């Protein structure tokens, strides 16, 4: 199973859910497949994709949040799974693309190529709704269930290494932040960016 | 109940990610019990930078409350998340290892904390007394939002003695 095929399936059903992508090929593929204002692309800070999506899901409980994780990144922040499971936001789906490698920097193996089982680790942390899938039909049905349920879930998709040949994005981190946060402001009807300081001062 | 909880609320803060230190334990208990805040107890500090970034981007105003040892654990995220995207974050840091310290094992932290913040390009101030806390917290919370950059307050032992 290829990650790109899974993402094609996600693009069909994700709607206006918030999407947080991990660093690397997954961000490049998603940008090509389904670049929307509701996507936040992580370009560094390996290990923090789920933490960011978790902070969003707690803060915006009415909205579904999906995070594209990787095996290498999740292994960097296993303690973070316990933090998420303790609060168990019912609007968060953690989707782990497990290619058993740190692919972007050269394909070195991770512990999931050997003894580590991320689904079992997640269950041990307290995730109730988990699955591991190896074929596209299994992925479609497990992801569909996770999206329909009102329950924290974690889905491990065992995928091949390899990134689909698509153009590299041109949007940088700050532009992505402004686009995403302006979308949240409009959609939620809230103010997040402060007015410039001198304007506030002049009003005082 | 810690008065600092009220100072944080008055400064607009409504989301707190914390990791315990003995100097700030009453404050953390206060945040946990106070329904005006979403409180997230952390496993390790660096995840808190991510959690708070997500909270801010969806409309909350977060604080990350931690010991300066935990601040050192956050250096990468403060650089490659907060710094790369320009994301605000109020850091409240217990200043272990300063000259008020009485535990030898915290001493190395005091020697490097200020210079680490300088190297990270994070503006910070030392809060020497409890009386300064309301204004310092208000100013820092405002500054992080208008600058869209992390800001740190180093909390001295004296400033926390009323806790």
mmCIF file of C-alpha atoms in Angstrom:
data_model
loop_
_atom_site.group_PDB
_atom_site.id
_atom_site.type_symbol
_atom_site.label_atom_id
_atom_site.label_comp_id
_atom_site.label_asym_id
_atom_site.label_seq_id
_atom_site.Cartn_x
_atom_site.Cartn_y
_atom_site.Cartn_z
ATOM 1 C CA UNK A 1 0.000 0.000 0.000
ATOM 2 C CA UNK A 2 1.273 3.450 -0.924
ATOM 3 C CA UNK A 3 0.782 6.497 1.287
ATOM 4 C CA UNK A 4 -0.302 8.517 -1.756
ATOM 5 C CA UNK A 5 -3.194 6.108 -2.388
ATOM 6 C CA UNK A 6 -4.296 6.445 1.227
ATOM 7 C CA UNK A 7 -4.157 10.235 0.948
ATOM 8 C CA UNK A 8 -6.276 10.122 -2.217
ATOM 9 C CA UNK A 9 -8.886 8.328 -0.152
ATOM 10 C CA UNK A 10 -8.584 10.808 2.735
ATOM 11 C CA UNK A 11 -9.026 13.720 0.325
ATOM 12 C CA UNK A 12 -12.431 12.359 -0.687
ATOM 13 C CA UNK A 13 -13.846 12.244 2.819
ATOM 14 C CA UNK A 14 -11.977 14.803 4.922
ATOM 15 C CA UNK A 15 -14.210 17.745 3.983
ATOM 16 C CA UNK A 16 -13.547 20.852 6.072
ATOM 17 C CA UNK A 17 -11.888 18.992 8.930
ATOM 18 C CA UNK A 18 -8.655 20.528 10.143
ATOM 19 C CA UNK A 19 -5.651 18.644 8.754
ATOM 20 C CA UNK A 20 -2.180 18.823 10.311
ATOM 21 C CA UNK A 21 0.559 17.170 8.255
ATOM 22 C CA UNK A 22 3.887 15.896 9.454
ATOM 23 C CA UNK A 23 7.128 17.032 7.818
ATOM 24 C CA UNK A 24 8.395 15.419 4.653
ATOM 25 C CA UNK A 25 6.888 13.583 1.710
ATOM 26 C CA UNK A 26 3.427 13.452 3.264
ATOM 27 C CA UNK A 27 3.220 17.258 3.290
ATOM 28 C CA UNK A 28 4.386 17.487 -0.315
ATOM 29 C CA UNK A 29 1.887 14.854 -1.461
ATOM 30 C CA UNK A 30 -1.023 16.386 0.454
ATOM 31 C CA UNK A 31 -0.271 19.848 -0.856
ATOM 32 C CA UNK A 32 -0.549 18.494 -4.379
ATOM 33 C CA UNK A 33 -3.670 16.413 -3.704
ATOM 34 C CA UNK A 34 -5.829 18.570 -1.491
ATOM 35 C CA UNK A 35 -4.332 21.931 -0.482
ATOM 36 C CA UNK A 36 -7.000 23.776 1.502
ATOM 37 C CA UNK A 37 -7.148 26.650 3.970
ATOM 38 C CA UNK A 38 -7.918 24.130 6.705
ATOM 39 C CA UNK A 39 -4.476 22.494 6.380
ATOM 40 C CA UNK A 40 -1.506 23.265 8.620
ATOM 41 C CA UNK A 41 1.804 21.952 7.256
ATOM 42 C CA UNK A 42 4.562 21.226 9.722
ATOM 43 C CA UNK A 43 7.986 21.799 8.113
ATOM 44 C CA UNK A 44 10.245 21.028 11.075
ATOM 45 C CA UNK A 45 9.922 20.105 14.776
ATOM 46 C CA UNK A 46 9.794 16.372 14.061
ATOM 47 C CA UNK A 47 7.622 14.753 16.720
ATOM 48 C CA UNK A 48 5.177 17.585 17.291
ATOM 49 C CA UNK A 49 2.494 17.021 14.631
ATOM 50 C CA UNK A 50 0.166 15.161 16.972
ATOM 51 C CA UNK A 51 0.857 17.614 19.807
ATOM 52 C CA UNK A 52 -0.159 20.540 17.562
ATOM 53 C CA UNK A 53 -3.317 18.794 16.351
ATOM 54 C CA UNK A 54 -4.158 17.830 19.939
ATOM 55 C CA UNK A 55 -3.875 21.470 21.077
ATOM 56 C CA UNK A 56 -6.181 22.449 18.219
ATOM 57 C CA UNK A 57 -8.696 19.686 18.934
ATOM 58 C CA UNK A 58 -8.975 20.670 22.617
ATOM 59 C CA UNK A 59 -9.415 24.309 21.696
ATOM 60 C CA UNK A 60 -11.946 23.771 18.911
ATOM 61 C CA UNK A 61 -14.115 20.868 20.127
ATOM 62 C CA UNK A 62 -16.845 21.315 17.499
ATOM 63 C CA UNK A 63 -14.471 20.562 14.624
ATOM 64 C CA UNK A 64 -12.930 17.248 13.549
ATOM 65 C CA UNK A 65 -9.119 17.236 13.403
ATOM 66 C CA UNK A 66 -6.983 14.762 11.457
ATOM 67 C CA UNK A 67 -3.201 14.547 11.853
ATOM 68 C CA UNK A 68 -0.888 12.740 9.440
ATOM 69 C CA UNK A 69 1.846 11.236 11.628
ATOM 70 C CA UNK A 70 4.855 9.116 10.771
ATOM 71 C CA UNK A 71 6.522 6.251 12.600
ATOM 72 C CA UNK A 72 9.798 8.122 13.102
ATOM 73 C CA UNK A 73 8.072 11.236 14.388
ATOM 74 C CA UNK A 74 5.747 9.348 16.737
ATOM 75 C CA UNK A 75 8.716 7.433 18.158
ATOM 76 C CA UNK A 76 10.326 10.779 19.020
ATOM 77 C CA UNK A 77 7.395 11.781 21.235
ATOM 78 C CA UNK A 78 5.858 8.614 22.661
ATOM 79 C CA UNK A 79 5.211 10.391 25.957
ATOM 80 C CA UNK A 80 2.975 12.754 24.019
ATOM 81 C CA UNK A 81 0.586 9.868 23.329
ATOM 82 C CA UNK A 82 -0.073 9.577 27.067
ATOM 83 C CA UNK A 83 -0.800 13.307 27.240
ATOM 84 C CA UNK A 84 -3.350 12.976 24.412
ATOM 85 C CA UNK A 85 -4.968 9.809 25.778
ATOM 86 C CA UNK A 86 -5.461 11.364 29.224
ATOM 87 C CA UNK A 87 -7.625 14.125 27.721
ATOM 88 C CA UNK A 88 -8.989 11.909 24.939
ATOM 89 C CA UNK A 89 -10.497 14.594 22.689
ATOM 90 C CA UNK A 90 -13.263 12.838 20.749
ATOM 91 C CA UNK A 91 -12.655 15.032 17.678
ATOM 92 C CA UNK A 92 -9.100 13.862 16.928
ATOM 93 C CA UNK A 93 -7.990 11.184 14.470
ATOM 94 C CA UNK A 94 -4.277 10.287 14.516
ATOM 95 C CA UNK A 95 -3.354 8.680 11.225
ATOM 96 C CA UNK A 96 0.132 7.138 11.332
ATOM 97 C CA UNK A 97 1.785 6.384 7.990
ATOM 98 C CA UNK A 98 4.246 3.719 9.123
ATOM 99 C CA UNK A 99 6.866 3.150 6.419
ATOM 100 C CA UNK A 100 9.313 1.753 8.993
ATOM 101 C CA UNK A 101 11.929 4.325 8.034
ATOM 102 C CA UNK A 102 13.150 7.881 8.381
ATOM 103 C CA UNK A 103 12.581 8.247 4.672
ATOM 104 C CA UNK A 104 13.349 11.913 3.948
ATOM 105 C CA UNK A 105 16.914 11.948 5.319
ATOM 106 C CA UNK A 106 17.911 8.724 3.561
ATOM 107 C CA UNK A 107 15.640 5.844 4.485
ATOM 108 C CA UNK A 108 17.237 4.596 7.674
ATOM 109 C CA UNK A 109 15.116 2.016 9.468
ATOM 110 C CA UNK A 110 13.091 2.838 12.575
ATOM 111 C CA UNK A 111 12.185 0.501 15.418
ATOM 112 C CA UNK A 112 8.853 -0.344 13.740
ATOM 113 C CA UNK A 113 10.893 -2.306 11.163
ATOM 114 C CA UNK A 114 11.834 -4.507 14.099
ATOM 115 C CA UNK A 115 10.065 -4.982 17.399
ATOM 116 C CA UNK A 116 8.029 -1.828 17.980
ATOM 117 C CA UNK A 117 4.246 -1.898 17.422
ATOM 118 C CA UNK A 118 2.754 1.584 17.435
ATOM 119 C CA UNK A 119 -0.835 0.392 17.804
ATOM 120 C CA UNK A 120 0.035 -1.587 20.935
ATOM 121 C CA UNK A 121 1.968 1.394 22.305
ATOM 122 C CA UNK A 122 -1.043 3.642 21.676
ATOM 123 C CA UNK A 123 -3.356 1.206 23.429
ATOM 124 C CA UNK A 124 -0.973 1.097 26.352
ATOM 125 C CA UNK A 125 -1.081 4.881 26.499
ATOM 126 C CA UNK A 126 -4.867 4.733 26.753
ATOM 127 C CA UNK A 127 -6.169 5.006 23.170
ATOM 128 C CA UNK A 128 -9.352 2.893 22.995
ATOM 129 C CA UNK A 129 -10.126 3.041 19.291
ATOM 130 C CA UNK A 130 -7.110 1.779 17.327
ATOM 131 C CA UNK A 131 -6.386 -0.298 14.231
ATOM 132 C CA UNK A 132 -3.504 -1.409 12.011
ATOM 133 C CA UNK A 133 -4.209 -1.750 8.289
ATOM 134 C CA UNK A 134 -2.143 -3.121 5.414
ATOM 135 C CA UNK A 135 -4.397 -2.881 2.338
ATOM 136 C CA UNK A 136 -6.279 -0.019 0.727
ATOM 137 C CA UNK A 137 -9.789 -1.485 1.305
ATOM 138 C CA UNK A 138 -8.898 -1.972 5.002
ATOM 139 C CA UNK A 139 -7.621 1.600 5.138
ATOM 140 C CA UNK A 140 -10.786 3.020 3.561
ATOM 141 C CA UNK A 141 -13.084 1.289 5.980
ATOM 142 C CA UNK A 142 -10.954 1.980 9.102
ATOM 143 C CA UNK A 143 -10.489 5.660 8.222
ATOM 144 C CA UNK A 144 -14.190 6.007 7.451
ATOM 145 C CA UNK A 145 -15.065 4.532 10.860
ATOM 146 C CA UNK A 146 -12.622 6.868 12.630
ATOM 147 C CA UNK A 147 -14.151 9.882 10.860
ATOM 148 C CA UNK A 148 -17.723 8.819 11.697
ATOM 149 C CA UNK A 149 -17.066 8.026 15.340
ATOM 150 C CA UNK A 150 -17.143 10.618 18.053
ATOM 151 C CA UNK A 151 -14.101 9.120 19.735
ATOM 152 C CA UNK A 152 -10.344 9.645 19.857
ATOM 153 C CA UNK A 153 -8.746 7.206 17.434
ATOM 154 C CA UNK A 154 -5.359 6.152 16.127
ATOM 155 C CA UNK A 155 -4.908 4.281 12.895
ATOM 156 C CA UNK A 156 -1.572 2.749 11.849
ATOM 157 C CA UNK A 157 -1.333 2.397 8.054
ATOM 158 C CA UNK A 158 1.569 0.169 7.041
ATOM 159 C CA UNK A 159 2.860 1.744 3.814
ATOM 160 C CA UNK A 160 5.766 1.302 1.419
ATOM 161 C CA UNK A 161 8.526 3.874 1.402
ATOM 162 C CA UNK A 162 8.466 6.301 -1.503
ATOM 163 C CA UNK A 163 7.030 9.727 -2.243
ATOM 164 C CA UNK A 164 4.828 10.321 -5.269
ATOM 165 C CA UNK A 165 6.500 12.495 -7.882
ATOM 166 C CA UNK A 166 4.698 15.811 -7.373
ATOM 167 C CA UNK A 167 5.944 19.414 -7.386
ATOM 168 C CA UNK A 168 7.345 20.866 -4.172
ATOM 169 C CA UNK A 169 5.085 23.460 -2.496
ATOM 170 C CA UNK A 170 5.894 27.144 -2.814
ATOM 171 C CA UNK A 171 4.055 28.380 0.293
ATOM 172 C CA UNK A 172 6.314 29.050 3.282
ATOM 173 C CA UNK A 173 5.551 28.558 6.972
ATOM 174 C CA UNK A 174 4.373 32.073 7.777
ATOM 175 C CA UNK A 175 2.087 32.270 4.770
ATOM 176 C CA UNK A 176 0.572 28.951 5.794
ATOM 177 C CA UNK A 177 0.058 30.221 9.348
ATOM 178 C CA UNK A 178 -1.713 33.387 8.159
ATOM 179 C CA UNK A 179 -3.907 31.481 5.725
ATOM 180 C CA UNK A 180 -4.847 28.849 8.286
ATOM 181 C CA UNK A 181 -5.500 31.233 11.183
ATOM 182 C CA UNK A 182 -7.512 33.665 9.008
ATOM 183 C CA UNK A 183 -9.640 30.680 7.974
ATOM 184 C CA UNK A 184 -10.185 29.741 11.645
ATOM 185 C CA UNK A 185 -11.122 33.351 12.444
ATOM 186 C CA UNK A 186 -13.718 33.428 9.648
ATOM 187 C CA UNK A 187 -15.069 29.948 10.284
ATOM 188 C CA UNK A 188 -15.315 30.256 14.088
ATOM 189 C CA UNK A 189 -16.127 33.973 14.175
ATOM 190 C CA UNK A 190 -13.233 34.698 16.556
ATOM 191 C CA UNK A 191 -10.332 37.182 16.602
ATOM 192 C CA UNK A 192 -6.902 35.577 16.874
ATOM 193 C CA UNK A 193 -4.531 38.121 15.341
ATOM 194 C CA UNK A 194 -4.344 41.202 17.547
ATOM 195 C CA UNK A 195 -4.712 44.649 16.038
ATOM 196 C CA UNK A 196 -1.282 46.322 15.681
ATOM 197 C CA UNK A 197 -0.040 47.653 19.028
ATOM 198 C CA UNK A 198 0.069 51.322 18.088
ATOM 199 C CA UNK A 199 -3.599 51.236 17.093
ATOM 200 C CA UNK A 200 -4.515 49.789 20.498
ATOM 201 C CA UNK A 201 -2.434 52.487 22.178
ATOM 202 C CA UNK A 202 -4.099 55.263 20.202
ATOM 203 C CA UNK A 203 -7.515 54.033 21.295
ATOM 204 C CA UNK A 204 -6.564 54.050 24.990
ATOM 205 C CA UNK B 1 -5.697 29.007 45.594
ATOM 206 C CA UNK B 2 -2.867 30.754 43.818
ATOM 207 C CA UNK B 3 -3.415 34.441 43.034
ATOM 208 C CA UNK B 4 -1.339 33.995 39.877
ATOM 209 C CA UNK B 5 -4.240 32.077 38.350
ATOM 210 C CA UNK B 6 -6.250 35.299 38.528
ATOM 211 C CA UNK B 7 -3.377 37.338 37.085
ATOM 212 C CA UNK B 8 -3.240 34.940 34.133
ATOM 213 C CA UNK B 9 -6.994 35.161 33.619
ATOM 214 C CA UNK B 10 -6.862 38.970 33.806
ATOM 215 C CA UNK B 11 -4.121 38.898 31.135
ATOM 216 C CA UNK B 12 -6.445 36.977 28.800
ATOM 217 C CA UNK B 13 -4.828 33.568 29.244
ATOM 218 C CA UNK B 14 -7.297 30.669 28.981
ATOM 219 C CA UNK B 15 -5.122 27.618 28.210
ATOM 220 C CA UNK B 16 -2.225 26.212 30.244
ATOM 221 C CA UNK B 17 0.247 23.406 29.580
ATOM 222 C CA UNK B 18 2.350 22.565 32.608
ATOM 223 C CA UNK B 19 5.039 20.357 34.054
ATOM 224 C CA UNK B 20 5.552 20.453 37.829
ATOM 225 C CA UNK B 21 8.290 22.116 39.817
ATOM 226 C CA UNK B 22 8.030 22.462 43.605
ATOM 227 C CA UNK B 23 8.079 26.274 43.357
ATOM 228 C CA UNK B 24 4.983 26.348 41.133
ATOM 229 C CA UNK B 25 2.964 23.388 42.370
ATOM 230 C CA UNK B 26 0.178 25.485 43.944
ATOM 231 C CA UNK B 27 -0.179 27.443 40.719
ATOM 232 C CA UNK B 28 -0.500 24.211 38.729
ATOM 233 C CA UNK B 29 -3.114 22.871 41.151
ATOM 234 C CA UNK B 30 -4.971 26.158 40.836
ATOM 235 C CA UNK B 31 -4.985 25.913 37.031
ATOM 236 C CA UNK B 32 -6.179 22.306 37.177
ATOM 237 C CA UNK B 33 -9.161 23.227 39.357
ATOM 238 C CA UNK B 34 -10.129 26.441 37.565
ATOM 239 C CA UNK B 35 -12.772 26.025 34.837
ATOM 240 C CA UNK B 36 -11.656 29.274 33.153
ATOM 241 C CA UNK B 37 -8.640 27.342 31.812
ATOM 242 C CA UNK B 38 -8.084 24.273 29.706
ATOM 243 C CA UNK B 39 -5.223 22.626 31.595
ATOM 244 C CA UNK B 40 -2.953 20.060 29.957
ATOM 245 C CA UNK B 41 -0.449 18.226 32.178
ATOM 246 C CA UNK B 42 2.561 17.337 30.019
ATOM 247 C CA UNK B 43 4.789 14.279 29.819
ATOM 248 C CA UNK B 44 7.746 16.383 28.600
ATOM 249 C CA UNK B 45 8.002 20.102 28.036
ATOM 250 C CA UNK B 46 8.718 20.226 24.299
ATOM 251 C CA UNK B 47 5.324 18.781 23.404
ATOM 252 C CA UNK B 48 3.871 21.761 25.271
ATOM 253 C CA UNK B 49 5.287 24.157 22.661
ATOM 254 C CA UNK B 50 3.365 22.213 19.992
ATOM 255 C CA UNK B 51 0.178 21.921 22.034
ATOM 256 C CA UNK B 52 0.193 25.638 22.845
ATOM 257 C CA UNK B 53 0.864 26.522 19.179
ATOM 258 C CA UNK B 54 -2.175 24.482 18.141
ATOM 259 C CA UNK B 55 -4.269 26.067 20.873
ATOM 260 C CA UNK B 56 -3.305 29.592 19.762
ATOM 261 C CA UNK B 57 -4.001 28.903 16.073
ATOM 262 C CA UNK B 58 -7.547 27.826 16.902
ATOM 263 C CA UNK B 59 -8.394 30.729 19.184
ATOM 264 C CA UNK B 60 -7.005 30.136 22.678
ATOM 265 C CA UNK B 61 -4.393 32.191 24.529
ATOM 266 C CA UNK B 62 -1.906 29.764 26.036
ATOM 267 C CA UNK B 63 0.743 29.793 28.731
ATOM 268 C CA UNK B 64 3.488 27.192 29.094
ATOM 269 C CA UNK B 65 4.434 26.855 32.757
ATOM 270 C CA UNK B 66 7.636 24.993 33.537
ATOM 271 C CA UNK B 67 10.988 24.863 35.311
ATOM 272 C CA UNK B 68 14.034 26.252 33.507
ATOM 273 C CA UNK B 69 15.307 22.676 33.014
ATOM 274 C CA UNK B 70 12.165 22.181 30.907
ATOM 275 C CA UNK B 71 12.860 25.367 29.011
ATOM 276 C CA UNK B 72 16.143 23.770 27.924
ATOM 277 C CA UNK B 73 14.118 20.789 26.673
ATOM 278 C CA UNK B 74 12.116 23.167 24.472
ATOM 279 C CA UNK B 75 14.979 24.776 22.522
ATOM 280 C CA UNK B 76 14.305 22.945 19.252
ATOM 281 C CA UNK B 77 10.552 23.563 19.195
ATOM 282 C CA UNK B 78 10.972 27.211 20.183
ATOM 283 C CA UNK B 79 13.309 27.582 17.202
ATOM 284 C CA UNK B 80 11.753 25.371 14.515
ATOM 285 C CA UNK B 81 8.064 25.868 15.377
ATOM 286 C CA UNK B 82 7.580 29.160 17.247
ATOM 287 C CA UNK B 83 10.501 30.732 15.378
ATOM 288 C CA UNK B 84 9.766 29.354 11.911
ATOM 289 C CA UNK B 85 6.074 30.336 11.899
ATOM 290 C CA UNK B 86 6.175 33.290 14.350
ATOM 291 C CA UNK B 87 3.775 31.888 16.906
ATOM 292 C CA UNK B 88 3.134 33.636 20.218
ATOM 293 C CA UNK B 89 3.755 31.834 23.502
ATOM 294 C CA UNK B 90 3.882 33.071 27.068
ATOM 295 C CA UNK B 91 6.540 31.114 28.964
ATOM 296 C CA UNK B 92 6.375 31.236 32.760
ATOM 297 C CA UNK B 93 9.606 29.728 34.012
ATOM 298 C CA UNK B 94 10.622 28.982 37.600
ATOM 299 C CA UNK B 95 14.181 30.293 37.834
ATOM 300 C CA UNK B 96 15.972 27.461 39.570
ATOM 301 C CA UNK B 97 19.681 27.782 40.222
ATOM 302 C CA UNK B 98 19.651 31.542 40.765
ATOM 303 C CA UNK B 99 21.335 32.957 43.874
ATOM 304 C CA UNK B 100 18.162 32.196 45.878
ATOM 305 C CA UNK B 101 18.587 28.482 45.228
ATOM 306 C CA UNK B 102 19.198 26.052 48.092
ATOM 307 C CA UNK B 103 19.432 22.773 46.123
ATOM 308 C CA UNK B 104 22.889 22.190 44.686
ATOM 309 C CA UNK B 105 21.591 20.113 41.774
ATOM 310 C CA UNK B 106 19.738 23.057 40.221
ATOM 311 C CA UNK B 107 22.807 25.318 40.228
ATOM 312 C CA UNK B 108 23.940 24.613 36.622
ATOM 313 C CA UNK B 109 20.541 25.776 35.312
ATOM 314 C CA UNK B 110 20.874 29.238 36.810
ATOM 315 C CA UNK B 111 24.174 29.796 35.064
ATOM 316 C CA UNK B 112 22.854 29.182 31.544
ATOM 317 C CA UNK B 113 19.155 30.153 31.507
ATOM 318 C CA UNK B 114 19.540 33.799 30.534
ATOM 319 C CA UNK B 115 22.141 33.086 27.882
ATOM 320 C CA UNK B 116 20.010 30.298 26.376
ATOM 321 C CA UNK B 117 17.080 32.701 26.066
ATOM 322 C CA UNK B 118 19.405 35.316 24.547
ATOM 323 C CA UNK B 119 20.648 32.771 22.015
ATOM 324 C CA UNK B 120 17.101 31.757 21.129
ATOM 325 C CA UNK B 121 16.232 35.421 20.573
ATOM 326 C CA UNK B 122 13.440 35.258 23.150
ATOM 327 C CA UNK B 123 12.791 38.473 25.088
ATOM 328 C CA UNK B 124 12.587 37.865 28.844
ATOM 329 C CA UNK B 125 12.430 39.612 32.179
ATOM 330 C CA UNK B 126 13.172 38.557 35.715
ATOM 331 C CA UNK B 127 10.281 38.906 38.158
ATOM 332 C CA UNK B 128 11.921 39.694 41.503
ATOM 333 C CA UNK B 129 8.923 40.255 43.763
ATOM 334 C CA UNK B 130 5.332 39.061 44.025
ATOM 335 C CA UNK B 131 4.107 42.651 43.734
ATOM 336 C CA UNK B 132 5.463 42.852 40.164
ATOM 337 C CA UNK B 133 3.629 39.772 38.955
ATOM 338 C CA UNK B 134 0.287 41.208 37.733
ATOM 339 C CA UNK B 135 1.857 43.881 35.533
ATOM 340 C CA UNK B 136 4.681 41.684 34.242
ATOM 341 C CA UNK B 137 2.229 38.937 33.283
ATOM 342 C CA UNK B 138 -0.135 41.418 31.633
ATOM 343 C CA UNK B 139 2.693 43.056 29.676
ATOM 344 C CA UNK B 140 4.277 39.763 28.611
ATOM 345 C CA UNK B 141 0.927 38.286 27.531
ATOM 346 C CA UNK B 142 0.238 41.363 25.429
ATOM 347 C CA UNK B 143 3.755 41.512 23.974
ATOM 348 C CA UNK B 144 3.754 37.902 22.823
ATOM 349 C CA UNK B 145 0.476 38.469 20.976
ATOM 350 C CA UNK B 146 1.454 41.697 19.220
ATOM 351 C CA UNK B 147 4.956 40.446 18.367
ATOM 352 C CA UNK B 148 3.858 36.881 17.508
ATOM 353 C CA UNK B 149 6.963 35.593 19.252
ATOM 354 C CA UNK B 150 7.583 33.684 22.447
ATOM 355 C CA UNK B 151 8.221 35.779 25.572
ATOM 356 C CA UNK B 152 9.539 34.467 28.897
ATOM 357 C CA UNK B 153 9.176 35.581 32.491
ATOM 358 C CA UNK B 154 11.744 34.126 34.889
ATOM 359 C CA UNK B 155 9.990 33.695 38.225
ATOM 360 C CA UNK B 156 12.319 34.177 41.186
ATOM 361 C CA UNK B 157 11.771 32.288 44.413
ATOM 362 C CA UNK B 158 10.881 35.579 46.130
ATOM 363 C CA UNK B 159 8.129 36.286 43.603
ATOM 364 C CA UNK B 160 6.558 32.905 44.379
ATOM 365 C CA UNK B 161 6.887 32.948 48.166
ATOM 366 C CA UNK B 162 3.278 33.990 48.700
ATOM 367 C CA UNK B 163 2.308 30.813 46.803
#
